[in-house]
């Protein structure tokens, strides 16, 4: 050892001896080959911890530089960073040329990279398999920084994971090829919910400082996109290691231009993904020499000195490293039992436990049985308890501390004994320990202890209840995530149905769990345990499922919404509402703000038929041409056919060897086509289910299929991940044409209504139109360019075009990509319209109605929306699915549409019912009068009715039909005035409905109308830029206020017969409404003035403008007192506090700012928390603001409603409306009642809960 290193060790010897735990340090040093098992035993026999540490340091001082480095790395890895820092200065330099193989010693750089990436440590006894390790490294070098796949495959228990981990334990490989790091993910057998959790955890690890996003991805699609961006921007040139992949569909979530090393039992799993692929087969077992080497290390003998029985034992172990390790661990404890253990293995005394296995695991079962039998009785019981562990789940020691009622050190000692005997594996990251079983060991324990499993799970729950209250689980505790993820599983497996229902039907649990991991896993549990939950209370289960379904898109947001406030929006009969009301009342006493939606209606389930024909996700469903049947396909590999009217099953076909991605009826309804991940296209007889054709010319999974509309000459088009589209003639055996042109997967294809063209969408960002007759490309539309032209981030330009749908006459085509729908002219390729569905969702699918302008769009946040493409307006929201919706399709007559979802259901929706529920909707311009504890709302609906709504009582009076453009109530509620689109104005007397037409009129549509305080005079403004003031009874004394050069935005009555008006021309004017004289003319802004407010003391006014500034003015001065700068968007509103000392402003970026009026200084912005880049704080423009009478609270309207603490700028409460884009908020004088209308036309009358 270098003198410098030796002196450093001696200098800090005392501190080291006092603090370190030797057992874990020695494990690392044994793995590194610098300490022998005999030396470890010598240390262990010392009586105290300090003496053991002294003995270890004494040994290290006699060793070389490699021992010093290994000791330093072990300290670092075990969390002794302060002690490692002492030794850092003495680190000797080593090189691979000084006679020692660097494979044996891991540099500090390698250890740090692997530790941060979660790569498992070497097993207790480790034997390198150099040929295989080098082969894996060579393949990784071949990736050469480009995306690709290296697959290590072999049967279970052959050591694939150890080899993969060992391959990256190489300084040069990491430095040259993966400087961005290595990230290990234990995948295993997963359903979609489990995979989403794995992806969420990986994204959290990769984005630990939350610089990209503060909310978890809500579905696999979003997680895949997030992972791509993180790997591209934050961890370029890094390696992703996916351990134990079972299913090809899992790999698709990682198929996004990464460098990937994976282990699997099935080498064909990578068939479904793109890019270069390299394969390393692992022979089914260790060679004889390697097996003997493991035994020799366990028993601390030279290989040549091993007894003859050792050779027979290796033969009986069938080369499994796991089995050899189990026997080796037994022999270490009982070195004279070679003959005995060999006899046990040969006699098959322990009968084969596994009945349902595809491999011969007899040797493993024997070895496991022997190992367990040799344990002390108490240790046997502890090991039996581990039967409740799940595959691929690493359990923190703290969980087992709770299970066994022990201190951490006691538990770690027990588990370490299992680890030493190869009965358990340990992952260490810093000071935290996580334990797991090999899959085969889980199988063994499950089968062996099957009769006890229920009781073992029950014990787990009982112990949890002793140690934890649900509301006290802290995210900081290392066992917290385990309980949130697996508590329901343990309860269900323990048949503790009452406890499971209490858990799942608890608003507290939903809040805690969704806040940590988002709603997807919880929704999955409701589906998984539905049979148990329905048993207890079917209605309550539906209440909670509906609540999650309706609010799932909100429960993944940051900042996390107040779940009690969301619960208060549920129907009053709902269990969710009742729990929320109870909690809200308790919290209101502590000063919390909550709002009751006074006029809410019962949330209606709008789907006419719900069927669950599949046992897994439904990827596609379609109508037959006569509309009488529905075909569906999905992840369970089946094709199902059932009646549209009743859901009665007609056919069930095991259609493919892998997931079925799409299905289609032929025009004559005789055939159904299916296409699959297995790369095959099949044609079935739709009546009897017989297979008619199989086409297998695609080289990757087939994503879509569609028949021509003409039954005289049936053609089928298919699109595949091999980038090709193929046309098949059902009268021929092979492919008629292959269409080349796309440079990435083809996701969707559709024939035009006249069958002359075929449209295709691809992950290359384009929509292509092909001539069906010649099979030539007619034109290509670059959809990606539409994103580049917008304000979207330029460096994230991957645009996957998901699907397309033709308009009935074939002149227009609709295309979906990311969160937008585009409408193109098919002749000119011109973009005709664009619909932006919102920031937080991805469009999964879209379809045009065959008979009108309606389009149905499926979104990733479980919602389906109906849009009018001509007006680009949303017609209806259809919620009900519990997971993301994969496809939507209109019926041939356009009267209904189908949706198919990951929640295993297909729903049939009637257009009339869906639209009727959303049919009579209000326009957003309403007038509100707060009168005698009642809220009177005057509103216009979309069917031209003028309505007077008694808000709290719920009574609606239809007053008249007219083309109403604006309306107002007189202060005494005796009269209504309303303006028309043609410029006319009418007055309606409320008690009798008598109408007085006015002779006074505007040249263009009336935009604003108002009574004066005495109710005798009317003031109106219009698109014609004039304001009119007249006595409506006598129609005399009419005054025209005409000086604005552009449309008047709005006006405000002042004292002493004065009027303030502002306009798009950038000016604010003060008028005398008796004489009509322009008294003051303020040239306020270069751009439009969007809002003005007058201070309550009458001395000042504010102006807010599209030029991104606001100004404060004195009525007596023509220049501003203060110009308020700093907003990054149009300033759309401003309001003075009641005491005139403060001004609040709101902009189009969703920011609210509070200013000191006298000094013109910014006091603070109102921001809920830091929000994601590119997401408006307020969910959109801030359009209106109001202060409370005591100036302590502020309410703002925008994408939703928010209440703020004026003093601190903190958010007090958020009310999420069903729609968005709130234009105005009306507030009662006591600041306890609020009225607004969202862009879906839903009226909200909210009252503060007291």
PDB file of C-alpha atoms in Angstrom, residues 667-887:
ATOM      1  CA  UNK A 667     -68.843  -3.260 -46.357  1.00  0.00           C
ATOM      2  CA  UNK A 668     -71.093  -6.283 -47.003  1.00  0.00           C
ATOM      3  CA  UNK A 669     -70.634  -7.397 -43.346  1.00  0.00           C
ATOM      4  CA  UNK A 670     -69.503 -10.885 -44.471  1.00  0.00           C
ATOM      5  CA  UNK A 671     -65.945 -10.532 -43.161  1.00  0.00           C
ATOM      6  CA  UNK A 672     -64.060  -9.115 -40.214  1.00  0.00           C
ATOM      7  CA  UNK A 673     -60.360  -8.276 -40.541  1.00  0.00           C
ATOM      8  CA  UNK A 674     -58.019  -8.313 -37.546  1.00  0.00           C
ATOM      9  CA  UNK A 675     -54.371  -7.287 -37.228  1.00  0.00           C
ATOM     10  CA  UNK A 676     -51.936  -7.922 -34.433  1.00  0.00           C
ATOM     11  CA  UNK A 677     -48.586  -7.495 -32.728  1.00  0.00           C
ATOM     12  CA  UNK A 678     -47.821 -10.990 -34.084  1.00  0.00           C
ATOM     13  CA  UNK A 679     -47.350  -9.267 -37.532  1.00  0.00           C
ATOM     14  CA  UNK A 680     -50.293 -11.168 -39.059  1.00  0.00           C
ATOM     15  CA  UNK A 681     -53.490  -9.962 -40.710  1.00  0.00           C
ATOM     16  CA  UNK A 682     -56.433 -12.356 -40.610  1.00  0.00           C
ATOM     17  CA  UNK A 683     -59.835 -12.391 -42.307  1.00  0.00           C
ATOM     18  CA  UNK A 684     -62.734 -14.099 -40.499  1.00  0.00           C
ATOM     19  CA  UNK A 685     -66.227 -15.133 -41.484  1.00  0.00           C
ATOM     20  CA  UNK A 686     -68.308 -12.707 -39.411  1.00  0.00           C
ATOM     21  CA  UNK A 687     -71.192 -15.169 -38.909  1.00  0.00           C
ATOM     22  CA  UNK A 688     -69.537 -18.454 -37.928  1.00  0.00           C
ATOM     23  CA  UNK A 689     -66.060 -17.205 -36.953  1.00  0.00           C
ATOM     24  CA  UNK A 690     -64.160 -19.393 -39.430  1.00  0.00           C
ATOM     25  CA  UNK A 691     -60.699 -18.222 -40.541  1.00  0.00           C
ATOM     26  CA  UNK A 692     -60.837 -17.306 -44.258  1.00  0.00           C
ATOM     27  CA  UNK A 693     -57.332 -15.856 -44.937  1.00  0.00           C
ATOM     28  CA  UNK A 694     -54.062 -15.223 -43.125  1.00  0.00           C
ATOM     29  CA  UNK A 695     -51.659 -12.617 -44.518  1.00  0.00           C
ATOM     30  CA  UNK A 696     -48.191 -12.467 -42.975  1.00  0.00           C
ATOM     31  CA  UNK A 697     -46.053 -10.239 -45.194  1.00  0.00           C
ATOM     32  CA  UNK A 698     -45.514  -7.400 -42.689  1.00  0.00           C
ATOM     33  CA  UNK A 699     -42.209  -7.587 -40.794  1.00  0.00           C
ATOM     34  CA  UNK A 700     -43.395  -5.677 -37.686  1.00  0.00           C
ATOM     35  CA  UNK A 701     -46.636  -5.404 -35.736  1.00  0.00           C
ATOM     36  CA  UNK A 702     -49.695  -4.398 -37.796  1.00  0.00           C
ATOM     37  CA  UNK A 703     -51.397  -1.359 -36.250  1.00  0.00           C
ATOM     38  CA  UNK A 704     -54.503  -0.760 -38.358  1.00  0.00           C
ATOM     39  CA  UNK A 705     -56.802  -2.234 -41.012  1.00  0.00           C
ATOM     40  CA  UNK A 706     -59.639  -0.796 -43.110  1.00  0.00           C
ATOM     41  CA  UNK A 707     -61.857  -2.119 -45.938  1.00  0.00           C
ATOM     42  CA  UNK A 708     -62.940  -0.192 -49.039  1.00  0.00           C
ATOM     43  CA  UNK A 709     -66.563   1.029 -49.091  1.00  0.00           C
ATOM     44  CA  UNK A 710     -67.445  -0.698 -52.357  1.00  0.00           C
ATOM     45  CA  UNK A 711     -68.429  -4.332 -51.780  1.00  0.00           C
ATOM     46  CA  UNK A 712     -68.088  -5.247 -55.503  1.00  0.00           C
ATOM     47  CA  UNK A 713     -64.315  -5.145 -55.263  1.00  0.00           C
ATOM     48  CA  UNK A 714     -63.180  -5.520 -51.649  1.00  0.00           C
ATOM     49  CA  UNK A 715     -59.714  -4.267 -50.796  1.00  0.00           C
ATOM     50  CA  UNK A 716     -58.162  -4.220 -47.331  1.00  0.00           C
ATOM     51  CA  UNK A 717     -55.485  -1.707 -46.314  1.00  0.00           C
ATOM     52  CA  UNK A 718     -53.130  -2.391 -43.396  1.00  0.00           C
ATOM     53  CA  UNK A 719     -50.500  -0.156 -41.779  1.00  0.00           C
ATOM     54  CA  UNK A 720     -47.539  -1.466 -39.824  1.00  0.00           C
ATOM     55  CA  UNK A 721     -44.582  -0.484 -37.655  1.00  0.00           C
ATOM     56  CA  UNK A 722     -42.384  -1.664 -40.552  1.00  0.00           C
ATOM     57  CA  UNK A 723     -43.240   1.777 -42.110  1.00  0.00           C
ATOM     58  CA  UNK A 724     -45.262   0.175 -44.939  1.00  0.00           C
ATOM     59  CA  UNK A 725     -48.909   0.116 -45.960  1.00  0.00           C
ATOM     60  CA  UNK A 726     -50.130  -2.933 -47.815  1.00  0.00           C
ATOM     61  CA  UNK A 727     -53.211  -3.373 -49.990  1.00  0.00           C
ATOM     62  CA  UNK A 728     -54.750  -6.852 -50.031  1.00  0.00           C
ATOM     63  CA  UNK A 729     -57.241  -8.205 -52.559  1.00  0.00           C
ATOM     64  CA  UNK A 730     -59.377 -10.839 -50.843  1.00  0.00           C
ATOM     65  CA  UNK A 731     -59.510 -12.777 -54.118  1.00  0.00           C
ATOM     66  CA  UNK A 732     -55.712 -13.112 -54.196  1.00  0.00           C
ATOM     67  CA  UNK A 733     -53.440 -14.974 -51.823  1.00  0.00           C
ATOM     68  CA  UNK A 734     -50.736 -12.337 -51.484  1.00  0.00           C
ATOM     69  CA  UNK A 735     -50.374  -8.610 -51.192  1.00  0.00           C
ATOM     70  CA  UNK A 736     -51.616  -6.556 -54.170  1.00  0.00           C
ATOM     71  CA  UNK A 737     -49.449  -3.473 -53.460  1.00  0.00           C
ATOM     72  CA  UNK A 738     -46.942  -2.232 -50.912  1.00  0.00           C
ATOM     73  CA  UNK A 739     -46.984   1.533 -50.378  1.00  0.00           C
ATOM     74  CA  UNK A 740     -43.527   2.998 -49.591  1.00  0.00           C
ATOM     75  CA  UNK A 741     -42.942   6.516 -48.305  1.00  0.00           C
ATOM     76  CA  UNK A 742     -43.336   6.781 -44.566  1.00  0.00           C
ATOM     77  CA  UNK A 743     -40.117   6.820 -42.540  1.00  0.00           C
ATOM     78  CA  UNK A 744     -41.646   5.601 -39.276  1.00  0.00           C
ATOM     79  CA  UNK A 745     -44.509   3.431 -38.005  1.00  0.00           C
ATOM     80  CA  UNK A 746     -47.845   3.735 -39.794  1.00  0.00           C
ATOM     81  CA  UNK A 747     -50.450   4.211 -37.058  1.00  0.00           C
ATOM     82  CA  UNK A 748     -53.685   4.525 -38.989  1.00  0.00           C
ATOM     83  CA  UNK A 749     -55.158   4.325 -42.500  1.00  0.00           C
ATOM     84  CA  UNK A 750     -58.573   5.131 -44.003  1.00  0.00           C
ATOM     85  CA  UNK A 751     -60.068   4.877 -47.505  1.00  0.00           C
ATOM     86  CA  UNK A 752     -61.821   7.990 -48.822  1.00  0.00           C
ATOM     87  CA  UNK A 753     -65.628   7.724 -49.170  1.00  0.00           C
ATOM     88  CA  UNK A 754     -65.273   7.125 -52.951  1.00  0.00           C
ATOM     89  CA  UNK A 755     -62.376   4.610 -52.424  1.00  0.00           C
ATOM     90  CA  UNK A 756     -60.105   6.551 -54.832  1.00  0.00           C
ATOM     91  CA  UNK A 757     -57.686   7.661 -52.137  1.00  0.00           C
ATOM     92  CA  UNK A 758     -56.176   6.093 -49.054  1.00  0.00           C
ATOM     93  CA  UNK A 759     -55.044   8.309 -46.175  1.00  0.00           C
ATOM     94  CA  UNK A 760     -52.290   7.163 -43.803  1.00  0.00           C
ATOM     95  CA  UNK A 761     -50.872   8.658 -40.589  1.00  0.00           C
ATOM     96  CA  UNK A 762     -47.423   8.000 -39.246  1.00  0.00           C
ATOM     97  CA  UNK A 763     -45.049   8.568 -36.364  1.00  0.00           C
ATOM     98  CA  UNK A 764     -42.881  10.415 -38.908  1.00  0.00           C
ATOM     99  CA  UNK A 765     -45.193  13.429 -38.436  1.00  0.00           C
ATOM    100  CA  UNK A 766     -46.957  13.228 -41.803  1.00  0.00           C
ATOM    101  CA  UNK A 767     -50.345  12.463 -43.312  1.00  0.00           C
ATOM    102  CA  UNK A 768     -50.077  10.927 -46.778  1.00  0.00           C
ATOM    103  CA  UNK A 769     -52.750  10.488 -49.456  1.00  0.00           C
ATOM    104  CA  UNK A 770     -52.265   7.592 -51.890  1.00  0.00           C
ATOM    105  CA  UNK A 771     -53.924   6.820 -55.206  1.00  0.00           C
ATOM    106  CA  UNK A 772     -55.575   3.432 -54.627  1.00  0.00           C
ATOM    107  CA  UNK A 773     -55.577   2.405 -58.294  1.00  0.00           C
ATOM    108  CA  UNK A 774     -51.908   3.105 -59.016  1.00  0.00           C
ATOM    109  CA  UNK A 775     -50.642   2.747 -55.400  1.00  0.00           C
ATOM    110  CA  UNK A 776     -48.630   5.954 -55.896  1.00  0.00           C
ATOM    111  CA  UNK A 777     -48.268   8.708 -53.332  1.00  0.00           C
ATOM    112  CA  UNK A 778     -50.585  11.584 -54.299  1.00  0.00           C
ATOM    113  CA  UNK A 779     -49.540  14.104 -51.637  1.00  0.00           C
ATOM    114  CA  UNK A 780     -47.913  14.423 -48.237  1.00  0.00           C
ATOM    115  CA  UNK A 781     -48.973  16.888 -45.530  1.00  0.00           C
ATOM    116  CA  UNK A 782     -46.363  17.672 -42.897  1.00  0.00           C
ATOM    117  CA  UNK A 783     -48.438  17.858 -39.701  1.00  0.00           C
ATOM    118  CA  UNK A 784     -45.269  18.350 -37.655  1.00  0.00           C
ATOM    119  CA  UNK A 785     -44.817  21.700 -39.416  1.00  0.00           C
ATOM    120  CA  UNK A 786     -48.088  22.930 -37.900  1.00  0.00           C
ATOM    121  CA  UNK A 787     -46.502  22.531 -34.452  1.00  0.00           C
ATOM    122  CA  UNK A 788     -43.243  24.188 -35.496  1.00  0.00           C
ATOM    123  CA  UNK A 789     -45.193  27.163 -36.813  1.00  0.00           C
ATOM    124  CA  UNK A 790     -46.943  27.557 -33.455  1.00  0.00           C
ATOM    125  CA  UNK A 791     -45.412  28.749 -30.199  1.00  0.00           C
ATOM    126  CA  UNK A 792     -44.554  25.178 -29.160  1.00  0.00           C
ATOM    127  CA  UNK A 793     -41.040  24.433 -28.027  1.00  0.00           C
ATOM    128  CA  UNK A 794     -38.885  24.069 -31.146  1.00  0.00           C
ATOM    129  CA  UNK A 795     -36.505  21.471 -29.752  1.00  0.00           C
ATOM    130  CA  UNK A 796     -39.131  18.869 -28.967  1.00  0.00           C
ATOM    131  CA  UNK A 797     -40.391  18.265 -32.446  1.00  0.00           C
ATOM    132  CA  UNK A 798     -41.359  14.588 -32.444  1.00  0.00           C
ATOM    133  CA  UNK A 799     -44.965  14.625 -33.606  1.00  0.00           C
ATOM    134  CA  UNK A 800     -46.734  11.290 -33.890  1.00  0.00           C
ATOM    135  CA  UNK A 801     -49.812  11.557 -36.105  1.00  0.00           C
ATOM    136  CA  UNK A 802     -52.255   9.214 -34.378  1.00  0.00           C
ATOM    137  CA  UNK A 803     -55.259   8.898 -36.679  1.00  0.00           C
ATOM    138  CA  UNK A 804     -57.344  10.443 -39.443  1.00  0.00           C
ATOM    139  CA  UNK A 805     -60.977  10.525 -40.510  1.00  0.00           C
ATOM    140  CA  UNK A 806     -62.590  11.646 -43.780  1.00  0.00           C
ATOM    141  CA  UNK A 807     -65.484  14.076 -44.015  1.00  0.00           C
ATOM    142  CA  UNK A 808     -68.536  12.461 -45.680  1.00  0.00           C
ATOM    143  CA  UNK A 809     -68.005  14.227 -49.048  1.00  0.00           C
ATOM    144  CA  UNK A 810     -64.261  13.447 -49.153  1.00  0.00           C
ATOM    145  CA  UNK A 811     -63.201  17.109 -49.487  1.00  0.00           C
ATOM    146  CA  UNK A 812     -61.815  17.410 -45.951  1.00  0.00           C
ATOM    147  CA  UNK A 813     -59.838  15.180 -43.647  1.00  0.00           C
ATOM    148  CA  UNK A 814     -59.371  15.391 -39.890  1.00  0.00           C
ATOM    149  CA  UNK A 815     -56.008  14.483 -38.346  1.00  0.00           C
ATOM    150  CA  UNK A 816     -55.042  14.074 -34.662  1.00  0.00           C
ATOM    151  CA  UNK A 817     -51.557  14.622 -33.228  1.00  0.00           C
ATOM    152  CA  UNK A 818     -50.475  15.356 -29.636  1.00  0.00           C
ATOM    153  CA  UNK A 819     -53.259  17.507 -28.144  1.00  0.00           C
ATOM    154  CA  UNK A 820     -54.611  18.940 -31.395  1.00  0.00           C
ATOM    155  CA  UNK A 821     -57.037  18.140 -34.180  1.00  0.00           C
ATOM    156  CA  UNK A 822     -56.297  19.602 -37.637  1.00  0.00           C
ATOM    157  CA  UNK A 823     -58.722  19.866 -40.548  1.00  0.00           C
ATOM    158  CA  UNK A 824     -57.134  19.878 -44.028  1.00  0.00           C
ATOM    159  CA  UNK A 825     -58.555  20.413 -47.497  1.00  0.00           C
ATOM    160  CA  UNK A 826     -57.704  17.222 -49.400  1.00  0.00           C
ATOM    161  CA  UNK A 827     -57.360  19.020 -52.766  1.00  0.00           C
ATOM    162  CA  UNK A 828     -55.197  21.981 -51.738  1.00  0.00           C
ATOM    163  CA  UNK A 829     -53.657  20.612 -48.459  1.00  0.00           C
ATOM    164  CA  UNK A 830     -54.684  23.916 -46.839  1.00  0.00           C
ATOM    165  CA  UNK A 831     -55.172  23.916 -43.083  1.00  0.00           C
ATOM    166  CA  UNK A 832     -58.856  24.828 -42.617  1.00  0.00           C
ATOM    167  CA  UNK A 833     -59.205  24.610 -38.844  1.00  0.00           C
ATOM    168  CA  UNK A 834     -57.324  23.652 -35.713  1.00  0.00           C
ATOM    169  CA  UNK A 835     -58.718  22.518 -32.370  1.00  0.00           C
ATOM    170  CA  UNK A 836     -56.540  22.662 -29.253  1.00  0.00           C
ATOM    171  CA  UNK A 837     -58.026  20.273 -26.689  1.00  0.00           C
ATOM    172  CA  UNK A 838     -55.905  21.358 -23.721  1.00  0.00           C
ATOM    173  CA  UNK A 839     -52.357  21.006 -22.395  1.00  0.00           C
ATOM    174  CA  UNK A 840     -52.640  17.960 -20.151  1.00  0.00           C
ATOM    175  CA  UNK A 841     -54.049  15.410 -22.570  1.00  0.00           C
ATOM    176  CA  UNK A 842     -53.015  13.532 -25.698  1.00  0.00           C
ATOM    177  CA  UNK A 843     -55.553  12.640 -28.373  1.00  0.00           C
ATOM    178  CA  UNK A 844     -55.704   8.878 -28.766  1.00  0.00           C
ATOM    179  CA  UNK A 845     -58.263   8.662 -31.590  1.00  0.00           C
ATOM    180  CA  UNK A 846     -60.838  10.690 -33.531  1.00  0.00           C
ATOM    181  CA  UNK A 847     -63.735  10.034 -35.905  1.00  0.00           C
ATOM    182  CA  UNK A 848     -65.971  12.176 -38.125  1.00  0.00           C
ATOM    183  CA  UNK A 849     -69.749  11.743 -38.082  1.00  0.00           C
ATOM    184  CA  UNK A 850     -71.000  10.342 -41.409  1.00  0.00           C
ATOM    185  CA  UNK A 851     -73.849  12.885 -41.550  1.00  0.00           C
ATOM    186  CA  UNK A 852     -72.885  16.205 -39.958  1.00  0.00           C
ATOM    187  CA  UNK A 853     -70.051  18.378 -38.633  1.00  0.00           C
ATOM    188  CA  UNK A 854     -69.624  16.477 -35.370  1.00  0.00           C
ATOM    189  CA  UNK A 855     -66.338  14.819 -34.469  1.00  0.00           C
ATOM    190  CA  UNK A 856     -65.689  12.568 -31.494  1.00  0.00           C
ATOM    191  CA  UNK A 857     -62.252  12.720 -29.860  1.00  0.00           C
ATOM    192  CA  UNK A 858     -60.757  10.323 -27.285  1.00  0.00           C
ATOM    193  CA  UNK A 859     -58.295  11.858 -24.840  1.00  0.00           C
ATOM    194  CA  UNK A 860     -55.620  10.331 -22.630  1.00  0.00           C
ATOM    195  CA  UNK A 861     -57.244  11.614 -19.430  1.00  0.00           C
ATOM    196  CA  UNK A 862     -60.103   9.093 -19.767  1.00  0.00           C
ATOM    197  CA  UNK A 863     -62.473  11.620 -21.330  1.00  0.00           C
ATOM    198  CA  UNK A 864     -64.271  11.601 -24.677  1.00  0.00           C
ATOM    199  CA  UNK A 865     -65.300  14.907 -26.219  1.00  0.00           C
ATOM    200  CA  UNK A 866     -67.770  15.794 -28.957  1.00  0.00           C
ATOM    201  CA  UNK A 867     -66.761  18.796 -31.102  1.00  0.00           C
ATOM    202  CA  UNK A 868     -68.447  20.784 -33.840  1.00  0.00           C
ATOM    203  CA  UNK A 869     -65.704  21.054 -36.459  1.00  0.00           C
ATOM    204  CA  UNK A 870     -67.341  23.950 -38.332  1.00  0.00           C
ATOM    205  CA  UNK A 871     -67.475  26.207 -35.269  1.00  0.00           C
ATOM    206  CA  UNK A 872     -64.423  24.627 -33.525  1.00  0.00           C
ATOM    207  CA  UNK A 873     -66.510  24.459 -30.349  1.00  0.00           C
ATOM    208  CA  UNK A 874     -66.889  21.632 -27.872  1.00  0.00           C
ATOM    209  CA  UNK A 875     -70.436  20.266 -27.829  1.00  0.00           C
ATOM    210  CA  UNK A 876     -70.237  17.741 -24.982  1.00  0.00           C
ATOM    211  CA  UNK A 877     -68.009  15.947 -22.484  1.00  0.00           C
ATOM    212  CA  UNK A 878     -68.569  12.203 -22.095  1.00  0.00           C
ATOM    213  CA  UNK A 879     -67.031  10.830 -18.925  1.00  0.00           C
ATOM    214  CA  UNK A 880     -67.428   7.355 -17.532  1.00  0.00           C
ATOM    215  CA  UNK A 881     -64.407   5.293 -18.548  1.00  0.00           C
ATOM    216  CA  UNK A 882     -61.986   4.500 -15.739  1.00  0.00           C
ATOM    217  CA  UNK A 883     -58.866   4.439 -17.863  1.00  0.00           C
ATOM    218  CA  UNK A 884     -57.575   5.807 -21.143  1.00  0.00           C
ATOM    219  CA  UNK A 885     -59.795   5.432 -24.207  1.00  0.00           C
ATOM    220  CA  UNK A 886     -58.115   3.777 -27.185  1.00  0.00           C
ATOM    221  CA  UNK A 887     -60.656   4.205 -29.967  1.00  0.00           C
TER     222      UNK A 887
END
